[in-house]
Coordinates of C-alpha atoms and ligand atoms in Angstrom, one line a residue:
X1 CA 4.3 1.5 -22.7
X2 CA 0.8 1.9 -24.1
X3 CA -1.1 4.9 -23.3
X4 CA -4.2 3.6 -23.8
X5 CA -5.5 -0.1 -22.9
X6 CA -4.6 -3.0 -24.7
X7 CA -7.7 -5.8 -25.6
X8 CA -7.7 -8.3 -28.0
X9 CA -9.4 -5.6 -30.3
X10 CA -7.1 -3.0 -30.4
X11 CA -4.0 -5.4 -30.9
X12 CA -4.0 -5.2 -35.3
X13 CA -4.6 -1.3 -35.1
X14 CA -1.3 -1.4 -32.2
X15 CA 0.8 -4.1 -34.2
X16 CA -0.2 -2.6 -37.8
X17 CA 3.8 -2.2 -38.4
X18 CA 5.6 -5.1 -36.9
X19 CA 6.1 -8.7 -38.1
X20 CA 6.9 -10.3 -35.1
X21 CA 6.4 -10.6 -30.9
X22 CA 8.3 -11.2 -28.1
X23 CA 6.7 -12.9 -25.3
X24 CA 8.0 -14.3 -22.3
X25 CA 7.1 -15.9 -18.3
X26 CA 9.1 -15.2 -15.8
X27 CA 10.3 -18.9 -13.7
X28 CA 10.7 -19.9 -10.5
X29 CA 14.1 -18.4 -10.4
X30 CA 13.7 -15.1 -12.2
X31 CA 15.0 -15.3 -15.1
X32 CA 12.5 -14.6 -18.4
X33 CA 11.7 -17.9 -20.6
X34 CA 10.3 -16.4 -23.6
X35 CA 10.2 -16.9 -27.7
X36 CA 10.0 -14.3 -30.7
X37 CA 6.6 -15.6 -32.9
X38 CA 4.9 -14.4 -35.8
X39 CA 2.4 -12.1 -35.5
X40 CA -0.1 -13.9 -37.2
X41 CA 0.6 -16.3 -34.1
X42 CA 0.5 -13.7 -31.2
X43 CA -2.9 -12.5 -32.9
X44 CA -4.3 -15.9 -32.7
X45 CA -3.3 -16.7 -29.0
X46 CA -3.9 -13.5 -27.8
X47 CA -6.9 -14.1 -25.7
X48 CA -6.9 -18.0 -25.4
X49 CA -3.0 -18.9 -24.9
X50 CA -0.7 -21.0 -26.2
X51 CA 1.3 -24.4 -25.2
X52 CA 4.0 -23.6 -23.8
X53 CA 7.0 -26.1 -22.5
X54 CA 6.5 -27.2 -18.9
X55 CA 9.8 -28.0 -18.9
X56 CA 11.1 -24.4 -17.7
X57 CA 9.2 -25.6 -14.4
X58 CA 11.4 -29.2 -14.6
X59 CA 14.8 -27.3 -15.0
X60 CA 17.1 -25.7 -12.6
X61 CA 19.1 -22.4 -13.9
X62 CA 21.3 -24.0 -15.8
X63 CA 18.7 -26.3 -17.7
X64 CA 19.6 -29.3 -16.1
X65 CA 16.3 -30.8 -14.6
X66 CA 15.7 -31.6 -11.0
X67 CA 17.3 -34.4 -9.5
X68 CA 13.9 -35.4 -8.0
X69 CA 11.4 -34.6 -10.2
X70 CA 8.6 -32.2 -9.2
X71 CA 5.1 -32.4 -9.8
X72 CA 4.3 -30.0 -12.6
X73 CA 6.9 -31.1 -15.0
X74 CA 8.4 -34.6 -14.9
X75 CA 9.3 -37.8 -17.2
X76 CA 6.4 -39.7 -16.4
X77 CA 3.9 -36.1 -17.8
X78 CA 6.2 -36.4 -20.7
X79 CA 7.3 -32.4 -19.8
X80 CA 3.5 -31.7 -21.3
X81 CA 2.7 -28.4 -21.7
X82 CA 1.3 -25.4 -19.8
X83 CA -0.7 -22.6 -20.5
X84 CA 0.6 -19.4 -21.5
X85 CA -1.7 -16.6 -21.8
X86 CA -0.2 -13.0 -22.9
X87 CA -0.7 -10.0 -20.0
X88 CA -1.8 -7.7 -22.6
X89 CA -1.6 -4.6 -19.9
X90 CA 2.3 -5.5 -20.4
X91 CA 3.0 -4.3 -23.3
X92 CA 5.9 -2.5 -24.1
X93 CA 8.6 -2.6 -26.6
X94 CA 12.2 -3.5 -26.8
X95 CA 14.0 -0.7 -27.4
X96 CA 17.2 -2.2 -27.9
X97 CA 15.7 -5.2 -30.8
X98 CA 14.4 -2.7 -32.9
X99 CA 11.5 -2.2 -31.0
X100 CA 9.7 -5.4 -31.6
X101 CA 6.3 -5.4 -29.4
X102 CA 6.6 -7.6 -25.8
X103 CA 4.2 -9.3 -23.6
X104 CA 4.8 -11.3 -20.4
X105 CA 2.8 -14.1 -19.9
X106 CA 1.2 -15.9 -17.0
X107 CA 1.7 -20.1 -16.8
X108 CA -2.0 -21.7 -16.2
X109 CA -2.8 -25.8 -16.0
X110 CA -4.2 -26.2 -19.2
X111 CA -6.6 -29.2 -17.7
X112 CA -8.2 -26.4 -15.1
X113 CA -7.0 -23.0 -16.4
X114 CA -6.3 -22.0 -13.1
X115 CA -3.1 -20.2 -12.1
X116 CA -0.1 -22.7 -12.2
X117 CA 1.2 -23.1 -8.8
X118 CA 5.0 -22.7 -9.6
X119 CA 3.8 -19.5 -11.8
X120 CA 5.9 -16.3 -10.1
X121 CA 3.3 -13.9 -11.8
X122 CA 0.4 -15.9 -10.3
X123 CA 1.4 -16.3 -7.0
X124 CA 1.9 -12.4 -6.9
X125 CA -1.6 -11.6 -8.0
X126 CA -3.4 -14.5 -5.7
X127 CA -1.7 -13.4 -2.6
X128 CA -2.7 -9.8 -4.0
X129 CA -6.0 -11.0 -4.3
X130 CA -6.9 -11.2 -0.7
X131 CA -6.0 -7.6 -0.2
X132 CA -7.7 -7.0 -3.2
X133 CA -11.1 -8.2 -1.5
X134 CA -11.3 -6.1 1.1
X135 CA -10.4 -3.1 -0.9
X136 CA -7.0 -2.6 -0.4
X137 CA -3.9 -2.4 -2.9
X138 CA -0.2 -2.5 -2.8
X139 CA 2.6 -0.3 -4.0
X140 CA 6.2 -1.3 -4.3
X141 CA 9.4 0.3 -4.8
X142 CA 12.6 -2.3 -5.8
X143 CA 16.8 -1.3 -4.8
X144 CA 18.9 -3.5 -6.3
X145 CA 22.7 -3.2 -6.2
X146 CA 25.3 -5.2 -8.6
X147 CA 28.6 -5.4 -9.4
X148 CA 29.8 -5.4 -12.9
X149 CA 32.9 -7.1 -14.7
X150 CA 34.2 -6.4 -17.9
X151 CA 33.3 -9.1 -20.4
X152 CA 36.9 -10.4 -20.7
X153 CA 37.0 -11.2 -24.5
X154 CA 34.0 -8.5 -25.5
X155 CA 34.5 -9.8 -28.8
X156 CA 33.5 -13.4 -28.3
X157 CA 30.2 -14.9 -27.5
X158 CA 31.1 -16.9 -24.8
X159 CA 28.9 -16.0 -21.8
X160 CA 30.6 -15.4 -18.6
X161 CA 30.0 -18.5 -16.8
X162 CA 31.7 -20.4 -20.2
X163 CA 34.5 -18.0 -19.3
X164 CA 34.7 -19.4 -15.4
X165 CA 35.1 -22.6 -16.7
X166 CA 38.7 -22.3 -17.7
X167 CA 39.2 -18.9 -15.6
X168 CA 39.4 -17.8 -12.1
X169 CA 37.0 -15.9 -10.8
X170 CA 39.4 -13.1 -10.1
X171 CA 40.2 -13.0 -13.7
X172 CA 37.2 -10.9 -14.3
X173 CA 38.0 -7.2 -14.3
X174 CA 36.2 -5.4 -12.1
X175 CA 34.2 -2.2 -14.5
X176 CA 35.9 0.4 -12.1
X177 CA 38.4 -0.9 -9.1
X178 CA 38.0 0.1 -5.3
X179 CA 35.9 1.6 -3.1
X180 CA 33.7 4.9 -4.1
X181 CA 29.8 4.8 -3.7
X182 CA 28.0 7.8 -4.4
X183 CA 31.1 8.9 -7.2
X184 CA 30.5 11.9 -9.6
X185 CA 33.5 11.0 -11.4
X186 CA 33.4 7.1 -11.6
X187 CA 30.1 6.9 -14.0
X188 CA 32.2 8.7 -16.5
X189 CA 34.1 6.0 -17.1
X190 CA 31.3 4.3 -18.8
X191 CA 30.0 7.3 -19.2
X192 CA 27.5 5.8 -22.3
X193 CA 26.9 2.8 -20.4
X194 CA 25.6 4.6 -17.6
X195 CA 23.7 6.9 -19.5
X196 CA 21.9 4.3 -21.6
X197 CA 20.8 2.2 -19.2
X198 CA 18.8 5.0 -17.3
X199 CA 17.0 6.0 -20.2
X200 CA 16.6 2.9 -22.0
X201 CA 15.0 1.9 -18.5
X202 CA 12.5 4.9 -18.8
X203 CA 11.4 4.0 -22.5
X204 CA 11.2 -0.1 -22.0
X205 CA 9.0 1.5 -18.7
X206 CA 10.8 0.3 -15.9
X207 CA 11.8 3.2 -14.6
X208 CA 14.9 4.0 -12.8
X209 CA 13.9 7.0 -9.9
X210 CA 18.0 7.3 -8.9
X211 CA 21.2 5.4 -10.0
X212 CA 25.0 6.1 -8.7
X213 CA 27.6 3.8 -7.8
X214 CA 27.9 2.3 -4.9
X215 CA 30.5 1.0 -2.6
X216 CA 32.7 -1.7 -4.3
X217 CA 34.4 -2.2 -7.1
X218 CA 32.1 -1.9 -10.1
X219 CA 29.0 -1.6 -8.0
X220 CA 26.1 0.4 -9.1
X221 CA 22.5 0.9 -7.3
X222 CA 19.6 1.4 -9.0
X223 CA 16.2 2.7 -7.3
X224 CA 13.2 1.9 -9.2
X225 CA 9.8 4.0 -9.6
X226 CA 7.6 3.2 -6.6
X227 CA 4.1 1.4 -8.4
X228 CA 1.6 -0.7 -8.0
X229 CA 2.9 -3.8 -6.6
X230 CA 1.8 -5.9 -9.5
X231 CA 3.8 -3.6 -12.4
X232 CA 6.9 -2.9 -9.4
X233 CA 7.4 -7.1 -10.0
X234 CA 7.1 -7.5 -13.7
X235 CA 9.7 -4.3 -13.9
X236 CA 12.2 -5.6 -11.7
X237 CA 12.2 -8.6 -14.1
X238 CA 12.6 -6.2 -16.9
X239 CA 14.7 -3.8 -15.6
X240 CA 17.9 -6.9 -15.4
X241 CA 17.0 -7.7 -18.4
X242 CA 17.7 -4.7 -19.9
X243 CA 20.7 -4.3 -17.8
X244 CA 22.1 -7.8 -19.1
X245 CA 21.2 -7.0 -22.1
X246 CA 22.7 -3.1 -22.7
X247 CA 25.7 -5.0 -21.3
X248 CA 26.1 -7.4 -23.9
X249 CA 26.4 -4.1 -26.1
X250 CA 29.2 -2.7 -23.6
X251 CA 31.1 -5.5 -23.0
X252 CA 29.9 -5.2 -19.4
X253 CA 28.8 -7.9 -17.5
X254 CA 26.3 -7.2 -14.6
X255 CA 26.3 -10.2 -11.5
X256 CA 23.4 -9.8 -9.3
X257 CA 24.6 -12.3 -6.8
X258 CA 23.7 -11.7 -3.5
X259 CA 27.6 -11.9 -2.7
X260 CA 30.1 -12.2 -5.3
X261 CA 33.8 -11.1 -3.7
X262 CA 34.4 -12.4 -0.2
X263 CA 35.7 -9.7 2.5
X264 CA 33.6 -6.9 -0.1
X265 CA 29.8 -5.9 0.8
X266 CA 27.5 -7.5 -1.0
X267 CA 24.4 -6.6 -3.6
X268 CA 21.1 -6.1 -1.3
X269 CA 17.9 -6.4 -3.0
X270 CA 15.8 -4.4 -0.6
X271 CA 11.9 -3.9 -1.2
X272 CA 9.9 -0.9 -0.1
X273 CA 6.1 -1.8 0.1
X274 CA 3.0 0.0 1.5
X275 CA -0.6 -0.2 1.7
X276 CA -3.4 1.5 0.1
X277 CA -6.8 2.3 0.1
X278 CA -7.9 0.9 -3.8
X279 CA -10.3 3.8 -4.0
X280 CA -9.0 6.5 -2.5
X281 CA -5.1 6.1 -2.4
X282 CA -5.0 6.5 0.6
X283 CA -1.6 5.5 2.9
X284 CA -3.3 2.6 4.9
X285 CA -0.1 2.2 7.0
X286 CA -0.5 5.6 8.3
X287 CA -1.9 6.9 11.6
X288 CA -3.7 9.6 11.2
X289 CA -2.5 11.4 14.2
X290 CA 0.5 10.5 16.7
X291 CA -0.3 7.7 19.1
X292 CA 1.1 9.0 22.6
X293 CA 0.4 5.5 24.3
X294 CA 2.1 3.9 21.8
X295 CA 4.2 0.5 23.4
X296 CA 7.4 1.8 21.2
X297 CA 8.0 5.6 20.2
X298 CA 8.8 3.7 16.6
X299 CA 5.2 2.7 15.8
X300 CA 3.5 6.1 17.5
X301 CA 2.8 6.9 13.9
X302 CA 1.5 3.7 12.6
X303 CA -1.7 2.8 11.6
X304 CA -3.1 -0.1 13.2
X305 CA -2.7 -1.8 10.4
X306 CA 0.4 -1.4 9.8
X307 CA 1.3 -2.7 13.0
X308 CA -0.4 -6.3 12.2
X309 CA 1.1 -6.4 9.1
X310 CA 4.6 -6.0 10.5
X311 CA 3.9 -8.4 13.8
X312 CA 2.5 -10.7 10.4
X313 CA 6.1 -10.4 8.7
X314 CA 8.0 -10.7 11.5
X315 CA 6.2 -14.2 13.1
X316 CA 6.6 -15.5 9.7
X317 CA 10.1 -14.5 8.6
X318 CA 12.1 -17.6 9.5
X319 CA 9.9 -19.8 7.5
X320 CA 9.9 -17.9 4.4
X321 CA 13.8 -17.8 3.9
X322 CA 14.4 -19.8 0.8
X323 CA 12.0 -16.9 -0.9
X324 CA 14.1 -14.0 0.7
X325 CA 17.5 -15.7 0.1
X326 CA 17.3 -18.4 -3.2
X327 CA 20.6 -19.7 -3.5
X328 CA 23.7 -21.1 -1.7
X329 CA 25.5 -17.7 -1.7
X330 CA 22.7 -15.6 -0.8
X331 CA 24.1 -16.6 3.1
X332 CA 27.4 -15.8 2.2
X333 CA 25.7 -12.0 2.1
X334 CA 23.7 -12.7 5.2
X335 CA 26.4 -13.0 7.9
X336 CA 27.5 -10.7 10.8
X337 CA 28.6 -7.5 10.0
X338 CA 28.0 -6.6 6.8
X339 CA 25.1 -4.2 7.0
X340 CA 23.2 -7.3 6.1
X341 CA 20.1 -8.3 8.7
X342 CA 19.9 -11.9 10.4
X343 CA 17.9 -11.6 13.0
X344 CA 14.3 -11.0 13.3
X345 CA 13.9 -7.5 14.2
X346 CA 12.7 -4.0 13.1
X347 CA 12.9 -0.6 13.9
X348 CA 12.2 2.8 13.2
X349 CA 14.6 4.2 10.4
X350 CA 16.9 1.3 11.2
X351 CA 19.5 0.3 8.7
X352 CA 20.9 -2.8 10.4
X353 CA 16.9 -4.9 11.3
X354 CA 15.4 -7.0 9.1
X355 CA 12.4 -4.5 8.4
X356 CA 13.1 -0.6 8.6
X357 CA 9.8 1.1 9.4
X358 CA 9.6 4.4 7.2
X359 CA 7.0 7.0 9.0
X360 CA 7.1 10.4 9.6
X361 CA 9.1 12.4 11.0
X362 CA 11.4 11.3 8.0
X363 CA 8.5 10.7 5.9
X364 CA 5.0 12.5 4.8
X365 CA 2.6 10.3 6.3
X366 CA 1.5 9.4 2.5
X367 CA 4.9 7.8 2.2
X368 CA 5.0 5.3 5.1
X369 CA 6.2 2.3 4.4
X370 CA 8.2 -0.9 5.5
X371 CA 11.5 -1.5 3.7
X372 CA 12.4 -5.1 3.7
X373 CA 16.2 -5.8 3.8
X374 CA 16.5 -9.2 3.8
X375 CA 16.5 -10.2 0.4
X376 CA 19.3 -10.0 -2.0
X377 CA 20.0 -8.6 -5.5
X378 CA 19.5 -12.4 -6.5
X379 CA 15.8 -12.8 -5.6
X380 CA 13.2 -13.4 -8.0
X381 CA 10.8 -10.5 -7.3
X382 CA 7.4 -11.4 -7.8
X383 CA 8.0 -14.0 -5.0
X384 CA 9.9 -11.8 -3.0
X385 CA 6.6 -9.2 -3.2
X386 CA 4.1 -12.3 -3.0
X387 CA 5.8 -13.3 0.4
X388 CA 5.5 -9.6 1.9
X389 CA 2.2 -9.3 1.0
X390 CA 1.1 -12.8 2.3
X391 CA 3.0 -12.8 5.3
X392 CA 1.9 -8.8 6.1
X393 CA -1.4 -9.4 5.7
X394 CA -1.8 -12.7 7.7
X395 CA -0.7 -10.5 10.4
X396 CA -4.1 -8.2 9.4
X397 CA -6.1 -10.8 9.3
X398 CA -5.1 -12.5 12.8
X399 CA -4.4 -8.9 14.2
X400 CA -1.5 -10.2 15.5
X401 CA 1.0 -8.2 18.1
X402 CA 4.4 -7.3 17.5
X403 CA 6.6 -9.8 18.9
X404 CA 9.6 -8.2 19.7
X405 CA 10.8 -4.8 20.6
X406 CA 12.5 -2.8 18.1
X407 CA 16.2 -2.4 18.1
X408 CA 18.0 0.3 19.3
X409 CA 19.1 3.5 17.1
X410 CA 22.5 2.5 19.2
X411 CA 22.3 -1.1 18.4
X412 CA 25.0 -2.9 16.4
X413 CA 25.0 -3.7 12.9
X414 CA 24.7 -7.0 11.9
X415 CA 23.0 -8.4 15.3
X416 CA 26.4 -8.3 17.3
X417 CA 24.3 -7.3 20.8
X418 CA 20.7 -8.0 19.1
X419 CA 19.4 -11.1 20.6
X420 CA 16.4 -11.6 17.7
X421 CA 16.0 -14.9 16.4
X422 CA 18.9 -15.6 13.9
X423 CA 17.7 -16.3 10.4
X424 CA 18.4 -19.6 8.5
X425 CA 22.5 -19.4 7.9
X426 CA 22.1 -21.4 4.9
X427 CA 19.8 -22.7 2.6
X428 CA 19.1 -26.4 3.9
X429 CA 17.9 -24.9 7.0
X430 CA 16.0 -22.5 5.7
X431 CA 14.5 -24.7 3.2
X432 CA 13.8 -27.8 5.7
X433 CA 11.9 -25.1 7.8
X434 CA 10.1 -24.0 4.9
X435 CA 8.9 -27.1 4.0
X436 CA 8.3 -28.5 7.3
X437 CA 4.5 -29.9 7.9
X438 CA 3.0 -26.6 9.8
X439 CA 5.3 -23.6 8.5
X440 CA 3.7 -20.3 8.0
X441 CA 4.7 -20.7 4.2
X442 CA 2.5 -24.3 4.0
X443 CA -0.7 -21.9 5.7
X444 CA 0.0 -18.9 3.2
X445 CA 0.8 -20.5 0.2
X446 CA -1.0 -23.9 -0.1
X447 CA 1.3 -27.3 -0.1
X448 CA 1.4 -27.1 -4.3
X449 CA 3.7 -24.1 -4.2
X450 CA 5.9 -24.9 -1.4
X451 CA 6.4 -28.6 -2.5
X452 CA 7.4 -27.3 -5.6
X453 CA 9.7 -24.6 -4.5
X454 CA 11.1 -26.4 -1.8
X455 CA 11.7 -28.9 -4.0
X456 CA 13.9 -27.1 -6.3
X457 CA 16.0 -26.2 -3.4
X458 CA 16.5 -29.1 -2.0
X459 CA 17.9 -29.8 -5.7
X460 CA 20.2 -26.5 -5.4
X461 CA 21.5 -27.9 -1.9
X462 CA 22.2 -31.3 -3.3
X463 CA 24.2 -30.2 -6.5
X464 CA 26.5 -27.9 -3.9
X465 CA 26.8 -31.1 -1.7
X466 CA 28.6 -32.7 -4.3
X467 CA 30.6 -29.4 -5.8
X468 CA 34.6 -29.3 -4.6
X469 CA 35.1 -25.8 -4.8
X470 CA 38.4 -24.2 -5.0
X471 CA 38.2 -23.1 -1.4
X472 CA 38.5 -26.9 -0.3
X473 CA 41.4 -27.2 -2.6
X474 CA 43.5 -24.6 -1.9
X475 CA 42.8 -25.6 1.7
X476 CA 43.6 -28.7 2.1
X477 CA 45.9 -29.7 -1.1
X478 CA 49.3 -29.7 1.2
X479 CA 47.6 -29.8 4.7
X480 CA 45.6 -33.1 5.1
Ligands
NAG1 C1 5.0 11.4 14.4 O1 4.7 12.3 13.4 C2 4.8 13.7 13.7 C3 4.5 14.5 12.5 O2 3.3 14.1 12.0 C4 6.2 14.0 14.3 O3 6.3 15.3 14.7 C5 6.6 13.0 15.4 O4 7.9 13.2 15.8 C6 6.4 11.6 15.0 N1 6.6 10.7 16.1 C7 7.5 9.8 16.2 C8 7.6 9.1 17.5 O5 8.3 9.6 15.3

């Protein structure tokens, strides 16, 4: 990371060595989209962009584009291109390519220049915008948890959904078998692995704050650095990136899928956020002194604030769900329990509601903070972040009132005997909500966005409609 700024000036003096850039835009499913150029390129795009493919906005994950086509990049535009212009405050290099310089880039329309709609990166800083505004910032810590196989061939190039092809699942060696979270001894079975992605983290600056296994077979968790909001996005990107990537070198392959062995927990991707004063620093989500008429004990020490901008996540939780819970297996991870929330509740230090309220007594007041435990390992964060913020601080704006009470410290996991609203259970309901005509999602993030995201999916729905899985076979093959 640089430890000075980055302008269009500076960028010969910082680039005097290198030959080459690595630049890449994070799309609507997380994954980078990026190219290496020359630098005599980079230097001449710098400040105004370049064209750049619309077509990673017209593909699904696998490059196959959408079987509706969607607005921003169809037949009929010809795929045309977008706007890519480099976030110079990004920069960083790889450490693992030889250290060749990187950027991430934001997608604009190149007829307006505004932020694209579909952009992940955009969406983040618009909805950060409006707290922005009125003087307020966010911070952001990221959890994610993962499993990870042994690459079965390390030798060959196939990747490992080549391998799944011809292969059970089951095929895939776990990277450590059984059950052992928080194991001294199991990280020293990859002991180089382990060690190299932690500090590779730390110099491609997206820092790990603590890393230890976690229970399941191969399953690590990784706490990144709480930051701004803005960076705590672009690293979560870049932190599995370099995990893939240190993988490749180990013959380790990491699977951030929100639940990738049936009957086995699966791989949260919780998000810790707070508010700030921009000026000052200051906790914004903290009251400055205990509140003894408080309605609930849990929120005696939260700002008022703090309190809107819960009641604000909580009102518009089940219409955000495709954002919290992307795919079809994300709701295999969301079921009863499994330590996984889904319902719509909250409480204070509660590990089984949807949002955990973090406040003193377990916390100094400059550390309150909601953790949101919805989302899975397999969430895109800058979306994840952008629909927080927006939703939280609708709730300020409106000053709306905490709907329900909080659960119980006694209260079940997994919303046995909690009688919240159950979340989507899969992800045409949750999508139909989102897009339906007045959802919370339509009011926060503009019709452009949600068509589009929606959109793609409606496309991820329709592809598993027509998928026979093994499941149905080896149900059904002597049965029926
Ligand atoms: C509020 O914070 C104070 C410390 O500042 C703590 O003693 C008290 O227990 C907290 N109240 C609740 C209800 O958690």
């Amino acid at each position: 990371m640089a430890s000075e700024k980055v302008t269009v000036e500076s960028l010969p003096r910082l680039l005097e060595k290198d030959a080459c850039v690595k630049l890449a835009g994070v799309d609507v499913d997380g994954q980078l989209r990026g190219k290496l150029v020359s630098k005599t390129k980079f230097l001449s795009i710098a400040a105004s962009g370049f064209g750049f493919c619309s077509v990673i906005f017209g593909w699904d994950m696998h490059d196959r584009t959408y079987m509706r086509e969607l607005a921003i990049s169809n037949a009929e535009n010809g795929y045309r291109d977008i706007l890519a212009i480099p976030d110079l405050s990004t920069f960083r290099r790889v450490p693992w390519e030889n250290n060749v310089p990187f950027f991430l880039v934001s997608f604009y329309d190149p007829d307006t220049r505004e932020p694209l709609s579909a952009c992940p990166r955009g969406l983040l800083h618009s909805q950060l915008e409006k707290l922005r505004s009125k003087g307020c910032g966010a911070m952001a810590g990221a959890e994610y948890e993962f499993y990870q196989f042994r690459t079965p061939d390390s030798s060959s190039t196939a990747s490992p959904a080549a391998f799944l092809q011809d292969n059970p699942p089951h095929k895939l060696p776990s990277l450590t078998e059984g059950m052992f979270g928080y194991s001294l001894t199991r990280p020293i079975h990859n002991k180089d692995y382990f060690y190299d992605v932690f500090n590779t983290c730390a110099a491609f600056g997206c820092n790990i704050e603590s890393w230890h296994t976690e229970s399941g077979p191969g399953v690590f968790e990784a706490a990144l650095e709480f930051v701004d909001i803005a960076s705590m996005a672009d690293r979560a990107a870049l932190f599995k990136y370099t995990v893939k990537s240190l993988g490749v070198q180990y013959g380790v392959t990491p699977c951030f899928m929100a639940k990738p062995k049936e009957g086995l927990p699966g791989n949260s991707g919780h998000m810790h956020v707070s508010i700030i004063d921009k000026e000052s620093g200051k906790n914004l989500l903290a009251r400055d002194s205990p509140d003894e008429n408080a309605q609930w004990k849990d929120i005696a020490n939260l700002s008022d604030m703090g309190r809107h901008f819960l009641a604000g996540i909580l009102e518009g939780l089940p219409d955000i769900m495709p954002l919290l819970a992307p795919t079809i297996n994300s709701y295999k991870r969301l079921v009863e329990n499994f330590w996984a929330p889904v319902t719509v509740s909250w409480g204070l230090e509660h590990r089984a509601a949807s949002i955990r309220i973090i406040t003193p007594p377990t916390s100094k007041p400059s550390a309150t903070r909601f953790e949101v435990r919805v989302p899975g390992a397999d969430t895109n964060a800058h979306i994840v972040l952008a629909a927080i913020l927006a939703l939280g601080w609708r709730g300020v704006e409106r000053k709306l009132a905490i709907p329900c009470p909080p659960l119980a410290v006694d209260q079940d996991v997994g919303g046995i005997n909690d009688k919240g609203e159950r979340l989507a259970r899969n992800l045409r309901e949750a999508t139909a909500r989102f897009m339906r005509k007045d959802s919370i999602a339509r009011e926060v993030f503009g019709d452009e966005f949600v068509d589009h995201f929606g959109g793609t999916r409606e496309n991820e729905v329709h592809l598993f409609d027509e998928a026979v899985t093994d499941w149905e076979m080896k149900r059904y093959i002597e049965t029926v």
